[in-house]
PDB file of C-alpha atoms in Angstrom:
ATOM      1  CA  UNK N  11     -20.891 -24.688 -27.828  1.00 78.00           C
ATOM      2  CA  UNK N  12     -17.606 -26.090 -26.547  1.00 81.00           C
ATOM      3  CA  UNK N  13     -15.558 -23.712 -28.709  1.00 81.00           C
ATOM      4  CA  UNK N  14     -17.633 -20.630 -27.811  1.00 80.00           C
ATOM      5  CA  UNK N  15     -17.643 -21.402 -24.080  1.00 81.00           C
ATOM      6  CA  UNK N  16     -13.932 -22.216 -24.028  1.00 82.00           C
ATOM      7  CA  UNK N  17     -13.050 -18.989 -25.830  1.00 79.00           C
ATOM      8  CA  UNK N  18     -14.858 -17.046 -23.102  1.00 74.00           C
ATOM      9  CA  UNK N  19     -12.732 -18.732 -20.429  1.00 78.00           C
ATOM     10  CA  UNK N  20      -9.323 -18.484 -22.123  1.00 78.00           C
ATOM     11  CA  UNK N  21      -7.214 -15.825 -20.454  1.00 70.00           C
ATOM     12  CA  UNK N  22      -9.712 -15.321 -17.639  1.00 74.00           C
ATOM     13  CA  UNK N  23      -8.728 -15.900 -14.030  1.00 75.00           C
ATOM     14  CA  UNK N  24     -12.273 -16.827 -13.015  1.00 80.00           C
ATOM     15  CA  UNK N  25     -14.465 -18.870 -15.335  1.00 85.00           C
ATOM     16  CA  UNK N  26     -18.123 -17.810 -15.626  1.00 87.00           C
ATOM     17  CA  UNK N  27     -20.368 -20.459 -14.032  1.00 89.00           C
ATOM     18  CA  UNK N  28     -22.576 -20.719 -17.141  1.00 88.00           C
ATOM     19  CA  UNK N  29     -19.549 -21.423 -19.330  1.00 89.00           C
ATOM     20  CA  UNK N  30     -18.269 -24.046 -16.885  1.00 91.00           C
ATOM     21  CA  UNK N  31     -21.598 -25.881 -17.094  1.00 91.00           C
ATOM     22  CA  UNK N  32     -21.702 -25.616 -20.886  1.00 90.00           C
ATOM     23  CA  UNK N  33     -18.104 -26.858 -21.262  1.00 91.00           C
ATOM     24  CA  UNK N  34     -18.859 -29.854 -19.034  1.00 91.00           C
ATOM     25  CA  UNK N  35     -22.158 -30.590 -20.789  1.00 91.00           C
ATOM     26  CA  UNK N  36     -20.843 -30.242 -24.347  1.00 90.00           C
ATOM     27  CA  UNK N  37     -17.629 -32.205 -23.708  1.00 91.00           C
ATOM     28  CA  UNK N  38     -19.544 -35.060 -22.060  1.00 91.00           C
ATOM     29  CA  UNK N  39     -21.977 -35.220 -24.979  1.00 89.00           C
ATOM     30  CA  UNK N  40     -19.215 -35.168 -27.591  1.00 90.00           C
ATOM     31  CA  UNK N  41     -17.466 -37.993 -25.758  1.00 91.00           C
ATOM     32  CA  UNK N  42     -20.774 -39.875 -25.418  1.00 87.00           C
ATOM     33  CA  UNK N  43     -21.431 -39.673 -29.175  1.00 85.00           C
ATOM     34  CA  UNK N  44     -17.907 -40.950 -29.900  1.00 88.00           C
ATOM     35  CA  UNK N  45     -18.411 -43.733 -27.354  1.00 86.00           C
ATOM     36  CA  UNK N  46     -21.660 -44.797 -29.037  1.00 81.00           C
ATOM     37  CA  UNK N  47     -19.890 -44.960 -32.413  1.00 83.00           C
ATOM     38  CA  UNK N  48     -17.074 -47.019 -30.866  1.00 83.00           C
ATOM     39  CA  UNK N  49     -19.602 -49.350 -29.232  1.00 80.00           C
ATOM     40  CA  UNK N  50     -21.438 -49.944 -32.525  1.00 78.00           C
ATOM     41  CA  UNK N  51     -18.163 -50.431 -34.415  1.00 81.00           C
ATOM     42  CA  UNK N  52     -16.922 -53.059 -31.957  1.00 79.00           C
ATOM     43  CA  UNK N  53     -20.308 -54.794 -31.906  1.00 75.00           C
ATOM     44  CA  UNK N  54     -20.425 -55.116 -35.701  1.00 76.00           C
ATOM     45  CA  UNK N  55     -16.793 -55.693 -36.673  1.00 76.00           C
ATOM     46  CA  UNK N  56     -15.139 -57.113 -33.533  1.00 71.00           C
ATOM     47  CA  UNK N  57     -17.922 -59.128 -31.935  1.00 65.00           C
ATOM     48  CA  UNK N  58     -15.782 -62.015 -30.517  1.00 64.00           C
ATOM     49  CA  UNK N  59     -13.350 -59.638 -28.825  1.00 64.00           C
ATOM     50  CA  UNK N  60     -16.105 -57.203 -27.850  1.00 60.00           C
ATOM     51  CA  UNK N  61     -17.828 -59.705 -25.543  1.00 59.00           C
ATOM     52  CA  UNK N  62     -14.682 -60.520 -23.580  1.00 61.00           C
ATOM     53  CA  UNK N  63     -15.166 -59.707 -19.912  1.00 56.00           C
ATOM     54  CA  UNK N  64     -12.664 -56.835 -19.552  1.00 67.00           C
ATOM     55  CA  UNK N  65     -13.550 -55.078 -22.819  1.00 72.00           C
ATOM     56  CA  UNK N  66     -17.317 -55.512 -22.439  1.00 71.00           C
ATOM     57  CA  UNK N  67     -17.317 -54.292 -18.838  1.00 74.00           C
ATOM     58  CA  UNK N  68     -15.104 -51.299 -19.634  1.00 79.00           C
ATOM     59  CA  UNK N  69     -17.220 -50.230 -22.609  1.00 80.00           C
ATOM     60  CA  UNK N  70     -20.511 -50.456 -20.714  1.00 78.00           C
ATOM     61  CA  UNK N  71     -19.179 -48.796 -17.546  1.00 83.00           C
ATOM     62  CA  UNK N  72     -17.742 -45.919 -19.585  1.00 87.00           C
ATOM     63  CA  UNK N  73     -21.007 -45.653 -21.483  1.00 84.00           C
ATOM     64  CA  UNK N  74     -23.040 -45.403 -18.276  1.00 85.00           C
ATOM     65  CA  UNK N  75     -20.594 -42.900 -16.783  1.00 90.00           C
ATOM     66  CA  UNK N  76     -21.009 -40.596 -19.793  1.00 89.00           C
ATOM     67  CA  UNK N  77     -24.805 -40.972 -19.730  1.00 87.00           C
ATOM     68  CA  UNK N  78     -25.034 -40.110 -16.041  1.00 89.00           C
ATOM     69  CA  UNK N  79     -22.633 -37.173 -16.443  1.00 91.00           C
ATOM     70  CA  UNK N  80     -24.610 -35.744 -19.352  1.00 89.00           C
ATOM     71  CA  UNK N  81     -27.878 -36.036 -17.420  1.00 88.00           C
ATOM     72  CA  UNK N  82     -26.393 -34.389 -14.338  1.00 91.00           C
ATOM     73  CA  UNK N  83     -24.898 -31.494 -16.284  1.00 92.00           C
ATOM     74  CA  UNK N  84     -28.209 -30.951 -18.077  1.00 89.00           C
ATOM     75  CA  UNK N  85     -29.980 -30.876 -14.706  1.00 89.00           C
ATOM     76  CA  UNK N  86     -27.485 -28.333 -13.337  1.00 91.00           C
ATOM     77  CA  UNK N  87     -28.047 -26.176 -16.408  1.00 89.00           C
ATOM     78  CA  UNK N  88     -31.768 -26.136 -15.619  1.00 88.00           C
ATOM     79  CA  UNK N  89     -31.038 -25.274 -11.982  1.00 90.00           C
ATOM     80  CA  UNK N  90     -28.712 -22.482 -13.103  1.00 90.00           C
ATOM     81  CA  UNK N  91     -31.387 -21.016 -15.371  1.00 86.00           C
ATOM     82  CA  UNK N  92     -33.898 -21.162 -12.523  1.00 86.00           C
ATOM     83  CA  UNK N  93     -31.596 -19.406 -10.057  1.00 88.00           C
ATOM     84  CA  UNK N  94     -30.326 -16.690 -12.393  1.00 84.00           C
ATOM     85  CA  UNK N  95     -33.473 -15.912 -14.368  1.00 80.00           C
ATOM     86  CA  UNK N  96     -36.301 -16.387 -11.874  1.00 78.00           C
ATOM     87  CA  UNK N  97     -37.461 -13.364  -9.915  1.00 76.00           C
ATOM     88  CA  UNK N  98     -38.249 -14.967  -6.563  1.00 78.00           C
ATOM     89  CA  UNK N  99     -37.483 -12.822  -3.519  1.00 79.00           C
ATOM     90  CA  UNK N 100     -37.224 -15.551  -0.915  1.00 84.00           C
ATOM     91  CA  UNK N 101     -34.044 -15.449   1.165  1.00 86.00           C
ATOM     92  CA  UNK N 102     -32.943 -18.895  -0.023  1.00 86.00           C
ATOM     93  CA  UNK N 103     -33.067 -17.869  -3.703  1.00 85.00           C
ATOM     94  CA  UNK N 104     -31.219 -14.641  -2.966  1.00 87.00           C
ATOM     95  CA  UNK N 105     -28.565 -16.658  -1.117  1.00 89.00           C
ATOM     96  CA  UNK N 106     -28.199 -18.965  -4.124  1.00 87.00           C
ATOM     97  CA  UNK N 107     -27.996 -16.050  -6.579  1.00 87.00           C
ATOM     98  CA  UNK N 108     -25.125 -14.538  -4.601  1.00 88.00           C
ATOM     99  CA  UNK N 109     -23.185 -17.791  -4.267  1.00 89.00           C
ATOM    100  CA  UNK N 110     -23.947 -19.663  -7.494  1.00 89.00           C
ATOM    101  CA  UNK N 111     -20.536 -18.819  -8.993  1.00 88.00           C
ATOM    102  CA  UNK N 112     -18.758 -20.550  -6.105  1.00 90.00           C
ATOM    103  CA  UNK N 113     -21.212 -23.458  -5.970  1.00 92.00           C
ATOM    104  CA  UNK N 114     -21.038 -24.470  -9.651  1.00 93.00           C
ATOM    105  CA  UNK N 115     -17.519 -26.062  -9.521  1.00 92.00           C
ATOM    106  CA  UNK N 116     -18.555 -28.166  -6.534  1.00 93.00           C
ATOM    107  CA  UNK N 117     -21.802 -29.127  -8.237  1.00 93.00           C
ATOM    108  CA  UNK N 118     -19.909 -30.327 -11.319  1.00 93.00           C
ATOM    109  CA  UNK N 119     -17.328 -32.217  -9.250  1.00 93.00           C
ATOM    110  CA  UNK N 120     -20.098 -33.924  -7.276  1.00 93.00           C
ATOM    111  CA  UNK N 121     -21.744 -34.923 -10.553  1.00 92.00           C
ATOM    112  CA  UNK N 122     -18.542 -36.575 -11.802  1.00 92.00           C
ATOM    113  CA  UNK N 123     -18.143 -38.525  -8.548  1.00 92.00           C
ATOM    114  CA  UNK N 124     -21.795 -39.640  -8.459  1.00 89.00           C
ATOM    115  CA  UNK N 125     -21.660 -40.709 -12.110  1.00 90.00           C
ATOM    116  CA  UNK N 126     -18.465 -42.691 -11.535  1.00 90.00           C
ATOM    117  CA  UNK N 127     -19.899 -44.436  -8.453  1.00 87.00           C
ATOM    118  CA  UNK N 128     -23.143 -45.317 -10.265  1.00 85.00           C
ATOM    119  CA  UNK N 129     -21.335 -46.642 -13.363  1.00 84.00           C
ATOM    120  CA  UNK N 130     -18.934 -49.016 -11.578  1.00 82.00           C
ATOM    121  CA  UNK N 131     -21.505 -51.813 -10.909  1.00 78.00           C
ATOM    122  CA  UNK N 132     -22.281 -52.008 -14.639  1.00 74.00           C
ATOM    123  CA  UNK N 133     -18.704 -53.141 -15.317  1.00 72.00           C
ATOM    124  CA  UNK N 134     -19.396 -56.512 -13.665  1.00 65.00           C
ATOM    125  CA  UNK N 135     -23.155 -57.001 -13.597  1.00 54.00           C
ATOM    126  CA  UNK N 136     -23.748 -56.256 -17.308  1.00 52.00           C
ATOM    127  CA  UNK N 137     -21.166 -58.844 -18.309  1.00 45.00           C
ATOM    128  CA  UNK N 138     -22.667 -61.377 -15.886  1.00 49.00           C
ATOM    129  CA  UNK N 139     -26.126 -60.847 -17.387  1.00 45.00           C
ATOM    130  CA  UNK N 140     -24.769 -61.343 -20.900  1.00 47.00           C
ATOM    131  CA  UNK N 141     -22.776 -64.425 -19.815  1.00 47.00           C
ATOM    132  CA  UNK N 142     -25.882 -66.007 -18.265  1.00 45.00           C
ATOM    133  CA  UNK N 143     -27.872 -65.336 -21.436  1.00 41.00           C
ATOM    134  CA  UNK N 144     -25.332 -66.824 -23.829  1.00 45.00           C
ATOM    135  CA  UNK N 145     -24.074 -69.736 -21.689  1.00 44.00           C
ATOM    136  CA  UNK N 146     -24.963 -73.220 -23.087  1.00 47.00           C
ATOM    137  CA  UNK N 147     -27.675 -75.099 -21.233  1.00 44.00           C
ATOM    138  CA  UNK N 148     -25.380 -78.038 -20.537  1.00 46.00           C
ATOM    139  CA  UNK N 149     -23.025 -75.899 -18.475  1.00 47.00           C
ATOM    140  CA  UNK N 150     -25.485 -74.982 -15.754  1.00 47.00           C
ATOM    141  CA  UNK N 151     -29.022 -75.433 -14.650  1.00 47.00           C
ATOM    142  CA  UNK N 152     -31.363 -73.428 -16.891  1.00 50.00           C
ATOM    143  CA  UNK N 153     -33.749 -72.373 -14.109  1.00 52.00           C
ATOM    144  CA  UNK N 154     -30.953 -71.230 -11.794  1.00 48.00           C
ATOM    145  CA  UNK N 155     -29.280 -69.330 -14.634  1.00 47.00           C
ATOM    146  CA  UNK N 156     -32.538 -67.591 -15.503  1.00 49.00           C
ATOM    147  CA  UNK N 157     -33.100 -66.601 -11.856  1.00 51.00           C
ATOM    148  CA  UNK N 158     -29.569 -65.260 -11.541  1.00 49.00           C
ATOM    149  CA  UNK N 159     -29.950 -63.256 -14.762  1.00 53.00           C
ATOM    150  CA  UNK N 160     -33.263 -61.772 -13.639  1.00 55.00           C
ATOM    151  CA  UNK N 161     -31.866 -60.807 -10.241  1.00 59.00           C
ATOM    152  CA  UNK N 162     -28.882 -59.031 -11.763  1.00 62.00           C
ATOM    153  CA  UNK N 163     -31.018 -57.335 -14.404  1.00 62.00           C
ATOM    154  CA  UNK N 164     -33.436 -56.147 -11.707  1.00 68.00           C
ATOM    155  CA  UNK N 165     -30.529 -54.743  -9.680  1.00 70.00           C
ATOM    156  CA  UNK N 166     -29.207 -52.852 -12.717  1.00 69.00           C
ATOM    157  CA  UNK N 167     -32.670 -51.488 -13.453  1.00 69.00           C
ATOM    158  CA  UNK N 168     -33.093 -50.242  -9.880  1.00 74.00           C
ATOM    159  CA  UNK N 169     -29.636 -48.671 -10.031  1.00 73.00           C
ATOM    160  CA  UNK N 170     -30.478 -46.939 -13.321  1.00 72.00           C
ATOM    161  CA  UNK N 171     -33.794 -45.629 -11.970  1.00 73.00           C
ATOM    162  CA  UNK N 172     -32.226 -44.396  -8.736  1.00 78.00           C
ATOM    163  CA  UNK N 173     -29.276 -42.750 -10.486  1.00 78.00           C
ATOM    164  CA  UNK N 174     -31.471 -40.866 -12.956  1.00 81.00           C
ATOM    165  CA  UNK N 175     -34.237 -39.953 -10.498  1.00 83.00           C
ATOM    166  CA  UNK N 176     -32.384 -37.141  -8.726  1.00 87.00           C
ATOM    167  CA  UNK N 177     -31.286 -35.270 -11.904  1.00 88.00           C
ATOM    168  CA  UNK N 178     -34.811 -35.665 -13.274  1.00 85.00           C
ATOM    169  CA  UNK N 179     -36.340 -34.308 -10.059  1.00 88.00           C
ATOM    170  CA  UNK N 180     -33.958 -31.341 -10.125  1.00 89.00           C
ATOM    171  CA  UNK N 181     -34.892 -30.607 -13.748  1.00 86.00           C
ATOM    172  CA  UNK N 182     -38.641 -30.887 -13.124  1.00 86.00           C
ATOM    173  CA  UNK N 183     -38.623 -28.758  -9.966  1.00 89.00           C
ATOM    174  CA  UNK N 184     -36.428 -26.084 -11.566  1.00 86.00           C
ATOM    175  CA  UNK N 185     -38.607 -26.018 -14.685  1.00 84.00           C
ATOM    176  CA  UNK N 186     -41.803 -25.658 -12.637  1.00 86.00           C
ATOM    177  CA  UNK N 187     -40.313 -22.833 -10.582  1.00 86.00           C
ATOM    178  CA  UNK N 188     -39.082 -21.056 -13.694  1.00 82.00           C
ATOM    179  CA  UNK N 189     -42.458 -21.347 -15.431  1.00 82.00           C
ATOM    180  CA  UNK N 190     -44.181 -20.045 -12.298  1.00 83.00           C
ATOM    181  CA  UNK N 191     -41.779 -17.106 -12.205  1.00 80.00           C
ATOM    182  CA  UNK N 192     -42.579 -16.271 -15.829  1.00 76.00           C
ATOM    183  CA  UNK N 193     -46.303 -16.504 -15.155  1.00 79.00           C
ATOM    184  CA  UNK N 194     -46.049 -14.134 -12.164  1.00 77.00           C
ATOM    185  CA  UNK N 195     -43.811 -11.753 -14.105  1.00 69.00           C
ATOM    186  CA  UNK N 196     -46.141 -11.693 -17.116  1.00 72.00           C
ATOM    187  CA  UNK N 197     -49.099 -10.952 -14.844  1.00 73.00           C
ATOM    188  CA  UNK N 198     -47.206  -8.000 -13.389  1.00 71.00           C
ATOM    189  CA  UNK N 199     -46.360  -6.759 -16.890  1.00 68.00           C
ATOM    190  CA  UNK N 200     -50.018  -6.918 -17.888  1.00 64.00           C
ATOM    191  CA  UNK N 201     -51.025  -4.891 -14.851  1.00 64.00           C
ATOM    192  CA  UNK N 202     -48.313  -2.325 -15.612  1.00 65.00           C
ATOM    193  CA  UNK N 203     -48.445  -2.367 -19.419  1.00 56.00           C
ATOM    194  CA  UNK N 204     -46.133   0.229 -20.924  1.00 54.00           C
ATOM    195  CA  UNK N 205     -46.133  -0.811 -24.571  1.00 50.00           C
ATOM    196  CA  UNK N 206     -42.427  -1.709 -24.539  1.00 50.00           C
ATOM    197  CA  UNK N 207     -40.846  -5.159 -24.732  1.00 56.00           C
ATOM    198  CA  UNK N 208     -39.416  -6.347 -21.450  1.00 59.00           C
ATOM    199  CA  UNK N 209     -35.860  -7.796 -21.798  1.00 60.00           C
ATOM    200  CA  UNK N 210     -36.247  -9.811 -18.599  1.00 61.00           C
ATOM    201  CA  UNK N 211     -39.388 -11.481 -19.955  1.00 64.00           C
ATOM    202  CA  UNK N 212     -37.521 -12.400 -23.140  1.00 68.00           C
ATOM    203  CA  UNK N 213     -34.763 -13.933 -21.017  1.00 66.00           C
ATOM    204  CA  UNK N 214     -37.424 -15.886 -19.132  1.00 67.00           C
ATOM    205  CA  UNK N 215     -38.892 -17.238 -22.373  1.00 73.00           C
ATOM    206  CA  UNK N 216     -35.494 -18.313 -23.753  1.00 72.00           C
ATOM    207  CA  UNK N 217     -34.715 -20.102 -20.509  1.00 72.00           C
ATOM    208  CA  UNK N 218     -38.100 -21.852 -20.563  1.00 77.00           C
ATOM    209  CA  UNK N 219     -37.529 -23.075 -24.124  1.00 76.00           C
ATOM    210  CA  UNK N 220     -34.181 -24.541 -23.092  1.00 76.00           C
ATOM    211  CA  UNK N 221     -35.420 -26.280 -19.936  1.00 79.00           C
ATOM    212  CA  UNK N 222     -38.600 -27.611 -21.577  1.00 81.00           C
ATOM    213  CA  UNK N 223     -36.602 -29.039 -24.478  1.00 81.00           C
ATOM    214  CA  UNK N 224     -34.217 -30.626 -21.984  1.00 79.00           C
ATOM    215  CA  UNK N 225     -37.123 -32.242 -20.139  1.00 82.00           C
ATOM    216  CA  UNK N 226     -38.570 -33.581 -23.386  1.00 85.00           C
ATOM    217  CA  UNK N 227     -35.259 -35.078 -24.512  1.00 84.00           C
ATOM    218  CA  UNK N 228     -34.553 -36.307 -20.970  1.00 81.00           C
ATOM    219  CA  UNK N 229     -37.797 -38.298 -20.763  1.00 83.00           C
ATOM    220  CA  UNK N 230     -37.422 -39.624 -24.326  1.00 86.00           C
ATOM    221  CA  UNK N 231     -33.871 -40.749 -23.592  1.00 82.00           C
ATOM    222  CA  UNK N 232     -34.961 -42.403 -20.345  1.00 80.00           C
ATOM    223  CA  UNK N 233     -37.734 -44.398 -22.070  1.00 83.00           C
ATOM    224  CA  UNK N 234     -35.478 -45.553 -24.929  1.00 82.00           C
ATOM    225  CA  UNK N 235     -32.696 -46.673 -22.598  1.00 78.00           C
ATOM    226  CA  UNK N 236     -35.138 -48.476 -20.297  1.00 77.00           C
ATOM    227  CA  UNK N 237     -36.369 -50.500 -23.281  1.00 78.00           C
ATOM    228  CA  UNK N 238     -32.786 -51.485 -24.078  1.00 75.00           C
ATOM    229  CA  UNK N 239     -31.962 -52.282 -20.459  1.00 68.00           C
ATOM    230  CA  UNK N 240     -34.937 -54.632 -20.137  1.00 66.00           C
ATOM    231  CA  UNK N 241     -33.952 -56.378 -23.408  1.00 62.00           C
ATOM    232  CA  UNK N 242     -37.438 -55.947 -24.867  1.00 58.00           C
ATOM    233  CA  UNK N 243     -36.123 -56.333 -28.424  1.00 55.00           C
ATOM    234  CA  UNK N 244     -34.033 -58.868 -30.288  1.00 55.00           C
ATOM    235  CA  UNK N 245     -30.370 -58.215 -31.070  1.00 61.00           C
ATOM    236  CA  UNK N 246     -30.002 -56.026 -34.207  1.00 61.00           C
ATOM    237  CA  UNK N 247     -33.800 -55.790 -34.555  1.00 69.00           C
ATOM    238  CA  UNK N 248     -35.456 -52.692 -36.027  1.00 76.00           C
ATOM    239  CA  UNK N 249     -37.050 -51.506 -32.725  1.00 76.00           C
ATOM    240  CA  UNK N 250     -33.707 -51.835 -30.945  1.00 76.00           C
ATOM    241  CA  UNK N 251     -31.973 -49.861 -33.706  1.00 78.00           C
ATOM    242  CA  UNK N 252     -34.646 -47.164 -33.378  1.00 83.00           C
ATOM    243  CA  UNK N 253     -34.020 -46.918 -29.618  1.00 81.00           C
ATOM    244  CA  UNK N 254     -30.276 -46.559 -30.196  1.00 78.00           C
ATOM    245  CA  UNK N 255     -30.908 -43.883 -32.837  1.00 82.00           C
ATOM    246  CA  UNK N 256     -33.241 -42.000 -30.481  1.00 85.00           C
ATOM    247  CA  UNK N 257     -30.633 -42.095 -27.711  1.00 81.00           C
ATOM    248  CA  UNK N 258     -28.027 -40.713 -30.100  1.00 79.00           C
ATOM    249  CA  UNK N 259     -30.384 -38.009 -31.408  1.00 83.00           C
ATOM    250  CA  UNK N 260     -31.624 -36.665 -28.053  1.00 83.00           C
ATOM    251  CA  UNK N 261     -28.337 -34.992 -26.953  1.00 82.00           C
ATOM    252  CA  UNK N 262     -27.905 -33.585 -30.454  1.00 82.00           C
ATOM    253  CA  UNK N 263     -31.445 -32.199 -30.469  1.00 83.00           C
ATOM    254  CA  UNK N 264     -31.005 -30.431 -27.141  1.00 81.00           C
ATOM    255  CA  UNK N 265     -27.650 -29.061 -28.293  1.00 81.00           C
ATOM    256  CA  UNK N 266     -29.296 -27.533 -31.356  1.00 82.00           C
ATOM    257  CA  UNK N 267     -31.904 -25.876 -29.112  1.00 81.00           C
ATOM    258  CA  UNK N 268     -29.137 -24.399 -26.943  1.00 80.00           C
ATOM    259  CA  UNK N 269     -27.325 -23.036 -30.003  1.00 79.00           C
ATOM    260  CA  UNK N 270     -30.524 -21.546 -31.391  1.00 78.00           C
ATOM    261  CA  UNK N 271     -31.491 -19.889 -28.088  1.00 75.00           C
ATOM    262  CA  UNK N 272     -28.088 -18.302 -27.332  1.00 75.00           C
ATOM    263  CA  UNK N 273     -26.700 -15.552 -29.623  1.00 74.00           C
ATOM    264  CA  UNK N 274     -23.120 -16.284 -28.510  1.00 75.00           C
ATOM    265  CA  UNK N 275     -23.356 -19.839 -29.812  1.00 74.00           C
ATOM    266  CA  UNK N 276     -24.891 -18.684 -33.094  1.00 71.00           C
ATOM    267  CA  UNK N 277     -22.244 -16.026 -33.758  1.00 73.00           C
ATOM    268  CA  UNK N 278     -19.242 -18.368 -33.774  1.00 65.00           C
ATOM    269  CA  UNK N 279     -20.443 -20.587 -36.687  1.00 62.00           C
ATOM    270  CA  UNK N 280     -21.437 -17.417 -38.557  1.00 62.00           C
ATOM    271  CA  UNK N 281     -17.934 -15.947 -38.111  1.00 64.00           C
ATOM    272  CA  UNK N 282     -16.311 -19.206 -39.200  1.00 61.00           C
ATOM    273  CA  UNK N 283     -18.558 -19.338 -42.266  1.00 60.00           C
ATOM    274  CA  UNK N 284     -17.750 -15.708 -43.058  1.00 58.00           C
ATOM    275  CA  UNK N 285     -13.982 -16.295 -42.859  1.00 60.00           C
ATOM    276  CA  UNK N 286     -14.145 -19.414 -45.030  1.00 62.00           C
ATOM    277  CA  UNK N 287     -16.042 -17.497 -47.726  1.00 60.00           C
ATOM    278  CA  UNK N 288     -13.797 -14.417 -47.652  1.00 56.00           C
ATOM    279  CA  UNK N 289     -11.429 -14.249 -50.683  1.00 50.00           C
ATOM    280  CA  UNK N 290      -7.756 -14.587 -49.867  1.00 43.00           C
ATOM    281  CA  UNK N 291      -5.778 -11.441 -50.729  1.00 42.00           C
TER     282      UNK N 291
END
């Protein structure tokens, strides 16, 4: 996706808004997957250094920044589908259709800033929670330490819920509007049946598949991360490993759906495969 979208923008004075969203989404997910691998590597092989305050805070803040960015870009993709594909005639939708190309860069920039602001508290509070959990009982009062840990964990949970609520609301509202548009359009096609396939209806269906898959992976990711944030499972336990695997698989699953639903993304791997199999003359 990143290669196909970037190739469309190279040499162009104005980048298409869809490609800008896809470049931001794919690059954030690639970086997130690499960050997860780095996090697991440091946890397993460099555990003493990993739990130092500066390293631990930086890793977790960067991790949250990439998560928030990926969720925001996925939400903007759903909004973009809704604006471009839906057939609503209200003045507000027409205004958005005409100005979406100029709005997308500002939407992406706002997402980066919101993600950065929401990730900063995790740099300190996550380390404080871990320090309170692992501190020996003789160093401080056990009841006070437990209260402090619970307060900080509650604050992080509220921050996570608040930071993910707006992208989720955008995705849900855009998906509902898009599905309603398809339903209205299909009703009109039934009333005016001509026996031919409607290209606009096919575009509607492809967009619905993409946004519904995003919602599914979004909710699954949210549930898995909430389990980890509440520390429901023991360290290195099987349920915790499953949650980490689910969080790593959700962005990949949605990416595969995007590749499958867009011919441009399918053509590039096919061309690469064709060139690698061509005999050298």
